[in-house]
Coordinates of C-alpha atoms in Angstrom, one line a residue:
M13 CA 26.7 -18.3 -87.6
D14 CA 30.1 -19.9 -87.0
L15 CA 30.0 -21.6 -90.5
L16 CA 29.3 -18.3 -92.1
N17 CA 32.1 -16.6 -90.3
N18 CA 34.5 -19.4 -91.4
Y19 CA 33.5 -19.2 -95.1
G20 CA 36.1 -17.6 -97.4
S21 CA 38.7 -18.0 -100.1
S22 CA 41.9 -19.9 -99.9
D23 CA 43.8 -16.6 -99.9
E24 CA 42.3 -15.6 -96.7
E25 CA 43.0 -18.9 -95.0
D26 CA 45.9 -17.6 -92.9
S27 CA 44.1 -14.5 -91.7
N28 CA 40.9 -16.4 -90.8
T29 CA 42.9 -18.9 -88.8
I30 CA 44.2 -16.1 -86.7
A31 CA 40.7 -14.6 -86.2
I32 CA 39.3 -17.9 -85.2
T33 CA 42.0 -18.4 -82.5
K34 CA 41.3 -14.9 -81.1
Q35 CA 37.5 -15.6 -81.1
N36 CA 37.9 -18.9 -79.3
S37 CA 40.0 -17.2 -76.5
K38 CA 37.0 -14.8 -75.5
I39 CA 34.8 -15.6 -72.4
N40 CA 31.2 -16.6 -73.1
I41 CA 28.7 -14.5 -71.1
N42 CA 25.2 -15.8 -70.3
T43 CA 22.8 -12.9 -70.0
A44 CA 19.9 -15.0 -68.6
P45 CA 21.3 -17.2 -65.9
D46 CA 19.3 -19.7 -63.9
T47 CA 18.1 -18.1 -60.7
G48 CA 16.4 -21.1 -59.2
F49 CA 13.0 -19.6 -59.8
D50 CA 11.4 -23.1 -60.3
E51 CA 12.7 -24.1 -56.8
H52 CA 11.1 -21.1 -55.2
T53 CA 7.8 -21.4 -56.9
S54 CA 7.2 -25.0 -55.7
G55 CA 4.8 -24.8 -52.8
T56 CA 5.7 -21.2 -51.9
L57 CA 3.3 -18.3 -51.3
Y58 CA 4.3 -14.9 -52.5
T59 CA 3.0 -11.6 -51.2
A60 CA 3.1 -8.2 -52.9
P61 CA 5.5 -5.8 -51.3
T62 CA 2.7 -3.2 -50.8
A63 CA 0.1 -5.6 -49.4
T64 CA -1.4 -4.6 -46.0
E65 CA -3.6 -7.6 -45.5
L66 CA -3.0 -11.3 -45.7
T67 CA -5.8 -13.6 -46.7
V68 CA -3.9 -16.8 -46.0
N69 CA -1.2 -17.8 -43.5
V70 CA 2.2 -17.1 -44.9
T71 CA 5.3 -18.4 -43.3
Y72 CA 8.0 -16.1 -42.0
D73 CA 10.5 -17.3 -44.6
D74 CA 8.2 -16.7 -47.5
M75 CA 7.4 -13.1 -46.2
N76 CA 11.1 -12.3 -46.1
R77 CA 12.3 -13.8 -49.4
P78 CA 14.1 -11.5 -51.9
F79 CA 12.1 -9.9 -54.6
L80 CA 14.2 -11.0 -57.6
G81 CA 17.5 -12.8 -58.2
P82 CA 19.7 -14.4 -55.6
E83 CA 19.6 -13.3 -51.9
N84 CA 22.1 -10.7 -50.8
P85 CA 23.8 -12.1 -47.7
F86 CA 24.9 -8.6 -46.7
S87 CA 21.5 -6.9 -46.5
Q88 CA 18.3 -7.7 -44.5
R89 CA 15.5 -7.7 -47.0
Q90 CA 12.0 -6.7 -45.7
L91 CA 8.7 -5.7 -47.2
A92 CA 8.6 -2.3 -48.7
I93 CA 6.3 -0.9 -46.0
Q94 CA 7.3 -3.3 -43.2
N95 CA 8.0 -1.6 -39.9
V96 CA 8.0 -4.5 -37.5
I97 CA 9.7 -7.9 -37.8
N98 CA 6.6 -9.8 -38.9
G99 CA 4.6 -7.2 -40.9
H100 CA 3.3 -3.7 -40.9
V101 CA 1.5 -1.9 -38.1
E102 CA -0.6 1.2 -38.8
Q103 CA -1.1 3.9 -36.2
Q104 CA -4.6 5.2 -35.8
A105 CA -5.7 8.3 -33.9
I106 CA -9.1 7.5 -32.3
S107 CA -11.1 10.1 -30.4
E108 CA -11.7 9.1 -26.8
M109 CA -15.2 10.6 -26.9
D110 CA -16.0 8.8 -30.2
F111 CA -14.8 5.5 -28.9
R112 CA -16.9 5.9 -25.7
T113 CA -19.9 6.8 -27.8
Q114 CA -19.6 3.8 -30.0
Y115 CA -18.9 1.5 -27.0
R116 CA -22.2 2.6 -25.4
T117 CA -24.0 2.3 -28.7
F118 CA -22.8 -1.2 -29.0
E119 CA -24.0 -2.1 -25.5
T120 CA -27.4 -0.5 -26.1
Y121 CA -28.3 -1.3 -29.8
G122 CA -25.9 -4.1 -30.5
Y123 CA -23.9 -2.4 -33.3
A124 CA -21.1 0.2 -33.5
R125 CA -19.3 2.2 -36.1
D126 CA -15.6 1.8 -36.6
P127 CA -14.2 4.8 -34.6
S128 CA -11.1 5.0 -36.7
L129 CA -13.2 6.1 -39.7
N130 CA -13.0 9.8 -40.0
T131 CA -16.6 10.3 -41.1
T132 CA -20.0 10.8 -39.4
S133 CA -22.2 9.8 -42.4
N134 CA -24.7 7.0 -42.0
L135 CA -24.7 3.5 -43.2
A136 CA -24.8 4.3 -46.9
G137 CA -21.6 6.3 -46.8
Q138 CA -19.5 3.6 -45.1
T139 CA -17.2 1.6 -47.4
G140 CA -14.1 -0.5 -46.9
E141 CA -14.3 -1.2 -43.1
G142 CA -16.5 -3.3 -40.8
L143 CA -18.6 -6.2 -41.8
M144 CA -19.0 -6.6 -45.6
G145 CA -17.6 -3.1 -46.1
T146 CA -20.5 -1.4 -44.3
G147 CA -18.3 0.3 -41.7
Y148 CA -20.3 -1.2 -38.9
V149 CA -19.8 -4.2 -36.6
G150 CA -22.4 -6.2 -34.7
D151 CA -26.1 -6.3 -35.7
L152 CA -26.2 -4.9 -39.2
K153 CA -29.9 -5.4 -39.4
T154 CA -30.6 -3.1 -36.4
A155 CA -28.1 -0.6 -37.7
T156 CA -30.0 -0.5 -41.0
E157 CA -33.3 -0.1 -39.3
L158 CA -32.1 2.7 -37.0
G159 CA -30.1 4.4 -39.7
G160 CA -26.8 4.0 -37.8
V161 CA -27.8 6.4 -35.0
T162 CA -25.6 6.6 -31.8
I163 CA -26.6 6.6 -28.2
H164 CA -26.8 10.4 -28.2
D165 CA -29.2 10.6 -31.1
R166 CA -33.0 10.7 -30.6
I167 CA -35.1 8.0 -32.3
G168 CA -38.8 7.3 -32.5
R169 CA -40.6 5.8 -29.5
N170 CA -41.5 2.8 -31.5
L171 CA -37.9 2.0 -32.2
R172 CA -36.7 2.3 -28.6
R173 CA -35.8 -1.0 -26.8
N174 CA -37.3 0.1 -23.5
K175 CA -40.6 1.3 -24.9
D176 CA -42.5 -1.1 -22.7
A177 CA -40.4 -0.7 -19.6
R178 CA -42.8 1.8 -18.0
Q179 CA -45.7 -0.7 -18.3
K180 CA -43.7 -3.3 -16.5
R181 CA -42.8 -1.0 -13.6
N182 CA -44.2 -2.0 -10.2
K183 CA -46.5 0.3 -8.4
K184 CA -45.0 2.9 -6.0
G185 CA -47.4 1.9 -3.3
Q186 CA -49.2 3.9 -0.7
L187 CA -47.3 6.5 1.3
E188 CA -48.9 5.6 4.7
Q189 CA -48.2 1.8 4.2
V190 CA -44.9 0.5 5.6
D191 CA -45.3 -3.3 5.2
G192 CA -47.4 -5.5 3.0
P193 CA -48.2 -5.6 -0.8
D194 CA -49.1 -1.9 -0.9
A195 CA -46.0 -0.8 1.0
Y196 CA -44.5 2.4 -0.3
M197 CA -41.6 1.9 -2.7
G198 CA -41.5 5.3 -4.3
P199 CA -38.6 5.7 -6.8
W200 CA -37.1 2.3 -5.6
A201 CA -39.9 0.3 -7.1
G202 CA -38.6 -2.5 -9.4
Y203 CA -39.8 -4.1 -12.6
E204 CA -41.7 -7.2 -13.2
D205 CA -38.9 -9.2 -14.8
D206 CA -35.9 -8.1 -12.8
N207 CA -36.3 -11.0 -10.3
V208 CA -35.0 -8.9 -7.4
G209 CA -35.3 -10.8 -4.1
I210 CA -36.4 -14.1 -5.8
A211 CA -34.2 -17.1 -5.4
T212 CA -33.5 -18.8 -8.6
G213 CA -31.9 -22.2 -9.4
V214 CA -31.7 -23.4 -5.7
D215 CA -33.2 -26.7 -4.7
E216 CA -34.2 -27.8 -1.2
E217 CA -31.1 -30.0 -0.9
Q218 CA -28.9 -27.1 -1.8
T219 CA -30.6 -24.9 0.8
E220 CA -30.0 -27.6 3.5
E221 CA -26.3 -27.8 2.5
E222 CA -26.0 -24.0 2.7
K223 CA -27.6 -24.0 6.2
T224 CA -25.1 -26.6 7.4
T225 CA -22.1 -24.7 6.0
E226 CA -23.4 -21.5 7.5
N227 CA -23.6 -23.1 10.9
T228 CA -20.1 -24.5 10.6
T229 CA -18.6 -21.2 9.5
K230 CA -20.6 -19.0 11.7
A231 CA -17.8 -18.8 14.2
T232 CA -15.3 -17.6 11.6
T233 CA -17.5 -15.0 9.8
F234 CA -17.6 -11.4 10.9
S235 CA -19.7 -8.5 10.2
V236 CA -18.6 -5.0 9.2
K237 CA -18.1 -4.0 12.8
N238 CA -16.9 -7.3 14.1
I239 CA -13.7 -7.6 12.1
A240 CA -11.4 -9.1 14.8
S241 CA -10.3 -12.7 14.2
E242 CA -8.6 -15.4 16.2
T243 CA -5.7 -16.7 14.2
H244 CA -3.4 -19.6 15.0
T245 CA -0.5 -18.8 12.8
E246 CA 1.5 -16.9 15.4
T247 CA 4.3 -18.6 17.3
T248 CA 6.6 -17.6 20.2
I249 CA 10.1 -18.6 21.2
F250 CA 11.3 -18.5 24.8
H251 CA 15.1 -17.9 24.9
G252 CA 15.8 -18.3 28.6
D253 CA 16.7 -21.4 30.6
S254 CA 13.4 -21.9 32.2
E255 CA 10.2 -19.9 32.2
R256 CA 9.8 -20.1 36.0
D257 CA 12.2 -19.8 38.8
Y258 CA 12.3 -21.9 42.0
L259 CA 9.4 -19.9 43.4
G260 CA 7.3 -20.3 40.3
R261 CA 7.7 -16.7 39.1
T262 CA 8.1 -15.8 35.5
Y263 CA 10.0 -12.9 34.0
M264 CA 6.9 -10.7 34.6
A265 CA 7.8 -10.6 38.3
V266 CA 9.5 -7.4 39.3
P267 CA 13.0 -8.1 40.7
Q268 CA 13.7 -7.0 44.2
D269 CA 17.4 -7.8 44.4
V270 CA 18.5 -4.6 42.7
D271 CA 19.6 -1.4 44.2
V272 CA 16.8 0.6 42.6
N273 CA 13.3 0.8 44.0
L274 CA 11.3 -0.3 41.0
F275 CA 8.0 0.2 42.9
G276 CA 8.7 3.9 43.6
E277 CA 7.2 6.9 41.9
A278 CA 8.8 7.8 38.6
G279 CA 10.7 11.1 38.6
S280 CA 11.3 11.3 42.3
Q281 CA 15.1 11.3 41.8
E282 CA 17.3 13.9 40.1
C283 CA 18.4 12.9 36.6
F284 CA 21.6 13.6 34.7
V285 CA 22.7 13.3 31.1
P286 CA 24.2 9.9 30.3
K287 CA 27.9 9.6 29.4
K288 CA 28.9 6.1 28.5
L289 CA 27.6 2.9 26.9
I290 CA 26.9 0.1 29.4
H291 CA 25.2 -2.6 27.3
T292 CA 24.1 -3.5 23.7
W293 CA 21.2 -5.8 22.9
E294 CA 21.6 -7.6 19.6
G295 CA 19.0 -9.9 18.1
H296 CA 17.1 -8.0 15.4
D297 CA 18.2 -8.8 11.8
R298 CA 17.0 -5.4 10.6
G299 CA 16.3 -2.0 12.1
V300 CA 14.3 -1.4 15.3
S301 CA 11.4 0.9 14.8
S302 CA 10.2 1.3 18.4
I303 CA 11.0 0.4 22.0
K304 CA 9.0 0.6 25.2
F305 CA 9.8 0.0 28.8
F306 CA 7.5 -2.2 30.9
P307 CA 4.9 -0.1 32.6
K308 CA 5.7 1.2 36.1
S309 CA 8.6 -1.1 37.0
A310 CA 10.6 -0.9 33.7
H311 CA 12.4 -4.1 34.3
L312 CA 11.6 -5.4 30.8
L313 CA 12.2 -3.7 27.4
L314 CA 9.9 -4.4 24.4
S315 CA 11.2 -3.8 20.9
A316 CA 9.5 -3.9 17.5
G317 CA 11.8 -4.7 14.6
M318 CA 11.7 -4.4 10.8
D319 CA 12.5 -8.1 10.7
N320 CA 8.7 -8.8 11.4
Q321 CA 9.6 -9.8 15.0
I322 CA 8.8 -8.4 18.5
K323 CA 11.2 -9.2 21.3
V324 CA 11.3 -8.6 25.0
W325 CA 14.6 -8.1 26.8
D326 CA 15.7 -8.2 30.4
V327 CA 16.9 -4.8 31.7
Y328 CA 18.6 -6.1 34.9
H329 CA 20.7 -9.2 35.8
D330 CA 22.0 -10.8 32.6
R331 CA 20.2 -8.5 30.2
N332 CA 19.4 -11.4 27.9
L333 CA 16.7 -11.9 25.3
L334 CA 13.7 -13.5 27.0
R335 CA 11.0 -14.1 24.3
S336 CA 10.3 -13.5 20.6
Y337 CA 6.9 -13.0 19.2
L338 CA 6.4 -14.2 15.6
G339 CA 3.3 -13.6 13.6
H340 CA 3.6 -10.6 11.4
S341 CA 4.5 -11.0 7.8
K342 CA 5.9 -7.5 7.4
A343 CA 7.8 -4.9 9.5
V344 CA 6.3 -3.9 12.8
R345 CA 5.8 -0.1 13.1
D346 CA 4.5 0.5 16.6
I347 CA 3.9 -1.2 19.9
A348 CA 1.9 -0.3 23.0
F349 CA 1.5 -1.8 26.5
N350 CA -1.6 -1.7 28.6
N351 CA -1.5 -0.3 32.1
D352 CA -0.3 -3.4 33.9
G353 CA 1.9 -4.7 31.0
T354 CA 0.1 -8.1 30.8
K355 CA -0.9 -7.4 27.2
F356 CA 0.5 -5.3 24.4
L357 CA -0.5 -4.2 20.8
S358 CA 1.6 -4.4 17.7
A359 CA 0.9 -2.5 14.5
S360 CA 2.5 -3.8 11.3
Y361 CA 2.8 -3.0 7.6
D362 CA 0.9 -6.3 6.9
R363 CA -2.3 -4.3 7.7
N364 CA -2.9 -6.1 11.0
V365 CA -3.0 -5.0 14.6
K366 CA -2.3 -7.9 16.9
L367 CA -3.0 -8.2 20.7
W368 CA -0.4 -10.4 22.5
D369 CA -0.1 -11.9 25.9
T370 CA 3.2 -10.6 27.3
E371 CA 3.9 -13.6 29.5
T372 CA 2.9 -16.6 27.4
G373 CA 3.5 -15.1 23.9
Q374 CA 0.0 -16.1 22.7
C375 CA -1.7 -13.9 20.1
I376 CA -5.2 -13.2 21.6
R377 CA -6.8 -11.4 18.6
T378 CA -6.0 -9.8 15.3
F379 CA -7.7 -6.6 14.1
S380 CA -7.7 -5.3 10.6
T381 CA -9.6 -2.8 8.5
G382 CA -7.7 -3.5 5.3
R383 CA -5.5 -0.4 5.7
L384 CA -2.0 0.2 7.1
P385 CA -1.9 0.9 10.8
Y386 CA 0.6 3.6 11.6
C387 CA 0.1 3.9 15.4
C388 CA -1.8 2.2 18.2
T389 CA -2.4 3.0 21.9
F390 CA -4.6 1.8 24.8
N391 CA -6.9 4.1 26.7
P392 CA -5.0 4.8 29.9
D393 CA -8.1 4.8 32.1
E394 CA -8.3 1.7 34.4
D395 CA -12.0 1.1 33.5
K396 CA -11.3 1.4 29.7
Q397 CA -8.4 -1.1 29.3
N398 CA -10.5 -3.0 26.8
I399 CA -10.5 0.0 24.4
F400 CA -7.6 0.9 22.1
L401 CA -7.2 3.4 19.2
A402 CA -5.3 2.9 16.0
G403 CA -4.4 5.4 13.4
Y404 CA -4.5 4.3 9.8
S405 CA -3.3 5.3 6.4
D406 CA -6.8 6.1 5.2
K407 CA -7.0 9.2 7.4
K408 CA -9.1 7.5 10.1
I409 CA -8.6 6.8 13.8
V410 CA -10.5 3.6 14.6
Q411 CA -11.6 2.7 18.1
F412 CA -11.7 -1.1 18.9
D413 CA -13.1 -3.1 21.8
I414 CA -10.8 -6.1 22.4
N415 CA -13.5 -8.0 24.3
S416 CA -16.0 -8.1 21.4
G417 CA -13.6 -7.3 18.5
E418 CA -15.9 -4.6 17.2
I419 CA -15.3 -1.1 16.0
T420 CA -17.0 1.1 18.5
Q421 CA -16.1 4.5 17.0
E422 CA -14.4 6.1 14.0
Y423 CA -12.8 9.5 14.0
D424 CA -12.6 10.7 10.4
Q425 CA -11.5 14.4 10.0
H426 CA -7.8 14.2 8.9
L427 CA -6.7 14.7 5.3
G428 CA -3.7 12.4 5.5
A429 CA -2.3 9.3 7.2
V430 CA -2.5 9.5 11.0
N431 CA 0.9 9.3 12.6
T432 CA 0.4 9.6 16.4
I433 CA -2.3 9.3 19.1
T434 CA -1.6 10.8 22.5
F435 CA -4.1 10.9 25.4
V436 CA -4.1 14.2 27.5
D437 CA -6.1 16.0 30.1
D438 CA -6.8 13.1 32.4
N439 CA -7.5 10.8 29.4
R440 CA -10.6 12.7 28.6
R441 CA -9.2 13.9 25.3
F442 CA -6.5 12.8 22.8
V443 CA -4.4 14.6 20.3
T444 CA -3.6 13.2 16.9
T445 CA -1.1 14.4 14.2
S446 CA -1.1 13.5 10.6
D447 CA 0.7 13.9 7.3
D448 CA -1.8 16.7 6.4
K449 CA 0.5 19.0 8.6
T450 CA -2.3 19.5 11.2
M451 CA -2.8 18.6 14.8
R452 CA -6.3 17.9 16.1
A453 CA -7.7 17.4 19.6
W454 CA -10.7 15.1 20.2
E455 CA -13.1 14.3 23.0
F456 CA -12.8 10.6 23.7
D457 CA -15.7 8.6 22.1
I458 CA -17.0 11.7 20.3
P459 CA -15.9 12.0 16.6
V460 CA -15.9 15.8 16.6
V461 CA -12.7 17.9 16.6
I462 CA -12.6 20.3 19.5
K463 CA -9.3 21.9 18.6
Y464 CA -7.8 22.3 15.1
I465 CA -4.2 23.4 14.9
A466 CA -2.8 24.3 11.4
E467 CA -0.4 27.1 10.4
P468 CA 1.0 27.9 7.0
D469 CA 4.5 27.3 8.2
M470 CA 3.7 24.0 10.0
Y471 CA 5.3 20.8 8.9
A472 CA 4.1 17.2 9.4
I473 CA 4.7 15.8 12.9
P474 CA 5.6 12.1 12.8
A475 CA 6.3 11.6 16.6
V476 CA 4.9 13.1 19.8
T477 CA 5.8 12.5 23.5
L478 CA 3.9 13.6 26.6
S479 CA 6.0 15.2 29.3
P480 CA 6.2 13.6 32.8
N481 CA 4.0 16.3 34.4
K482 CA 1.3 15.8 31.7
K483 CA 1.4 19.5 30.8
W484 CA 3.3 19.6 27.5
L485 CA 3.6 17.7 24.2
A486 CA 7.0 17.5 22.6
C487 CA 6.3 17.3 18.9
Q488 CA 9.0 16.3 16.5
S489 CA 8.5 18.5 13.4
L490 CA 10.0 17.6 10.0
D491 CA 11.7 21.0 9.8
N492 CA 14.4 19.8 12.2
Q493 CA 13.0 21.1 15.4
I494 CA 11.0 20.0 18.4
L495 CA 7.9 22.1 19.1
I496 CA 6.2 22.3 22.5
Y497 CA 2.4 22.5 22.7
G498 CA 0.3 22.7 25.8
A499 CA -1.6 19.5 26.8
R500 CA -4.4 21.3 28.6
D501 CA -7.5 22.9 27.2
K502 CA -6.1 25.4 24.7
F503 CA -3.3 23.3 23.1
R504 CA -1.3 26.5 22.3
L505 CA 2.2 26.5 20.9
N506 CA 4.8 27.5 23.5
R507 CA 7.0 29.8 21.4
K508 CA 9.6 30.1 24.2
K509 CA 10.4 26.4 24.0
R510 CA 12.1 25.3 20.8
F511 CA 14.7 22.6 20.6
A512 CA 16.8 22.6 17.4
G513 CA 20.2 21.7 16.0
H514 CA 19.6 18.1 15.0
L515 CA 18.7 16.8 11.5
I516 CA 15.7 14.5 11.3
A517 CA 14.0 15.6 8.1
G518 CA 12.2 12.6 6.6
Y519 CA 12.4 10.3 9.7
A520 CA 10.1 9.7 12.6
C521 CA 12.6 10.1 15.5
K522 CA 10.6 10.0 18.8
P523 CA 11.7 12.5 21.4
G524 CA 12.1 11.6 25.1
F525 CA 11.8 13.3 28.5
S526 CA 13.9 12.6 31.5
P527 CA 11.7 11.3 34.4
D528 CA 12.1 14.6 36.3
G529 CA 11.4 16.7 33.2
R530 CA 14.8 18.5 33.2
F531 CA 16.1 17.2 29.9
V532 CA 14.7 16.6 26.4
S533 CA 16.4 14.0 24.2
S534 CA 16.1 13.0 20.5
G535 CA 17.9 10.9 17.9
D536 CA 18.7 12.2 14.4
S537 CA 19.3 10.8 11.0
N538 CA 23.1 10.6 11.4
G539 CA 23.0 8.2 14.4
N540 CA 23.5 10.9 17.1
V541 CA 21.5 11.4 20.3
W542 CA 21.0 15.0 21.4
F543 CA 20.2 16.3 24.9
W544 CA 18.7 19.7 25.6
D545 CA 18.0 21.5 28.9
W546 CA 14.3 22.1 29.3
K547 CA 14.5 25.5 30.9
S548 CA 17.1 27.2 28.7
C549 CA 16.6 25.0 25.5
K550 CA 20.3 24.8 25.1
I551 CA 22.2 21.8 23.7
L552 CA 23.9 20.0 26.6
K553 CA 25.4 17.0 24.7
K554 CA 25.6 15.3 21.4
L555 CA 26.4 11.6 21.6
K556 CA 27.4 9.4 18.7
A557 CA 25.2 6.4 19.5
H558 CA 24.5 4.4 16.3
E559 CA 25.6 4.2 12.7
K560 CA 22.1 4.8 11.3
V561 CA 18.9 6.7 12.2
V562 CA 18.1 6.7 15.9
T563 CA 14.3 6.1 16.1
C564 CA 13.7 6.2 19.9
T565 CA 15.3 7.5 23.1
E566 CA 13.6 6.0 26.2
W567 CA 14.6 7.2 29.7
H568 CA 14.3 4.6 32.5
P569 CA 11.7 6.0 34.9
H570 CA 13.5 4.9 38.1
E571 CA 17.1 5.4 37.2
T572 CA 19.0 8.7 37.4
S573 CA 20.6 8.8 34.0
K574 CA 19.9 5.6 32.0
V575 CA 18.6 5.9 28.5
A576 CA 17.8 3.1 25.9
T577 CA 18.2 4.0 22.2
S578 CA 17.1 2.1 19.2
S579 CA 18.3 2.5 15.6
W580 CA 17.9 1.2 12.0
D581 CA 21.2 -0.6 12.5
G582 CA 19.3 -3.3 14.4
L583 CA 20.9 -2.5 17.8
I584 CA 19.4 -1.4 21.1
K585 CA 21.9 0.4 23.3
Y586 CA 21.7 1.2 27.0
W587 CA 23.5 4.3 28.2
D588 CA 24.4 5.6 31.7

């Protein structure tokens, strides 16, 4: 073409020369450039943009290659219908009933229809899903014989898998026979091939080994009733200089070199409202959930902490920490002494109730039902010191015998977790409160409610204290008031006695009584301690005691105005 363009006469030589120079100055454009197609096709698998199934394994780079031409570095190329990074996911709406039907059909007959198929036709109408496009999975031969029926469809007797089951059924036996081959079995008669009660695959050597292992583990296995266990993971730490003095007495001995008669009767002296702080016990890393004075003498103070530890403190002399009891893996919620103080119980969030020796720190037994124990208490009777009750989160009050470790009784009437257990009426009865906003009274060892207290305006009662004269129950209600119920036969609400003004909603702040019964005390959620007059129900004093919730206020039974308070700030304070 260039030769033809240059062909002309001599007259046109000058003009052609100009045209050639202009033509040579133009840019040559290649309309079919090299895109590197040969490089991409070598060993590369390509997929159609609209493909929903992959028959071979394709690498991630091949799936995300550009369709045509060079790759655009400013755009993220994906498949046309790609909605996730590595492909396409379809959403299917499957009926729950249809899925259950096909699941039971597969378990019974060995095949099932794809529940995502929106059709109810038989095998002939299924295309495109399942095995070989039949729409069914599993045993296709059985599906063809039965016509694709489901578990809800009726089929002929000859096609049923259990058609011979009635012939294999054992005889019901004779009604008057109790033992022997003709013993009455009734509807519990088994089948010939069910092998119920027949040992299979066990040799004589294996049976001998099992017998030896049973004998070795017999001491550590427990029945349903005998659930107590002796554990050896508990430890104790004595923090004093020596466990015994020059006379061989431990800290359990009641001190006689103090100005107070610790052997006297509690409440014999006139009490007053405390005014100042005289001591602070520090030792718990977290909050203190409960404190209890040593029975009768009150020369020791036991505390349960949320740092999984239980500690006993000296109330007189140096007021030091005497012993720590370690064994719980979670926070301790409640503690309870027996009558003489030689043993105490601890209920923890690790689902265990442990029995401890106060003097040596040894854990005697561990009791557990698998539920959370919220409270525990001994039976105050002298002849029943081996019995204690524990309230659990599964709405039950369980009665244990510490000698045998067995559950001797269960009281199951509450509809919520049991918060408190309080013995009343000469220990013949006990009162329980629960999260179900009710109060119930029981006869001891009889699991029948004798008094049911529930009002529409009642709130849950997380803490209860018995008055010193054993006539009244101070119940901390979650509507920020302390209600007074009678502790005798009728358990009536005393509407003339109502102590309010404090804020405790959501917390189990245990109320307290002065030993002479003249004052009522309680902590609140702001760290204050409130004191009311019993007769007039008037607020006498509000004391800023702690920085966090005050959980307990315990009056010393032989002092005139000394009160111990515990709080979530980890401190125990002694007021006078």
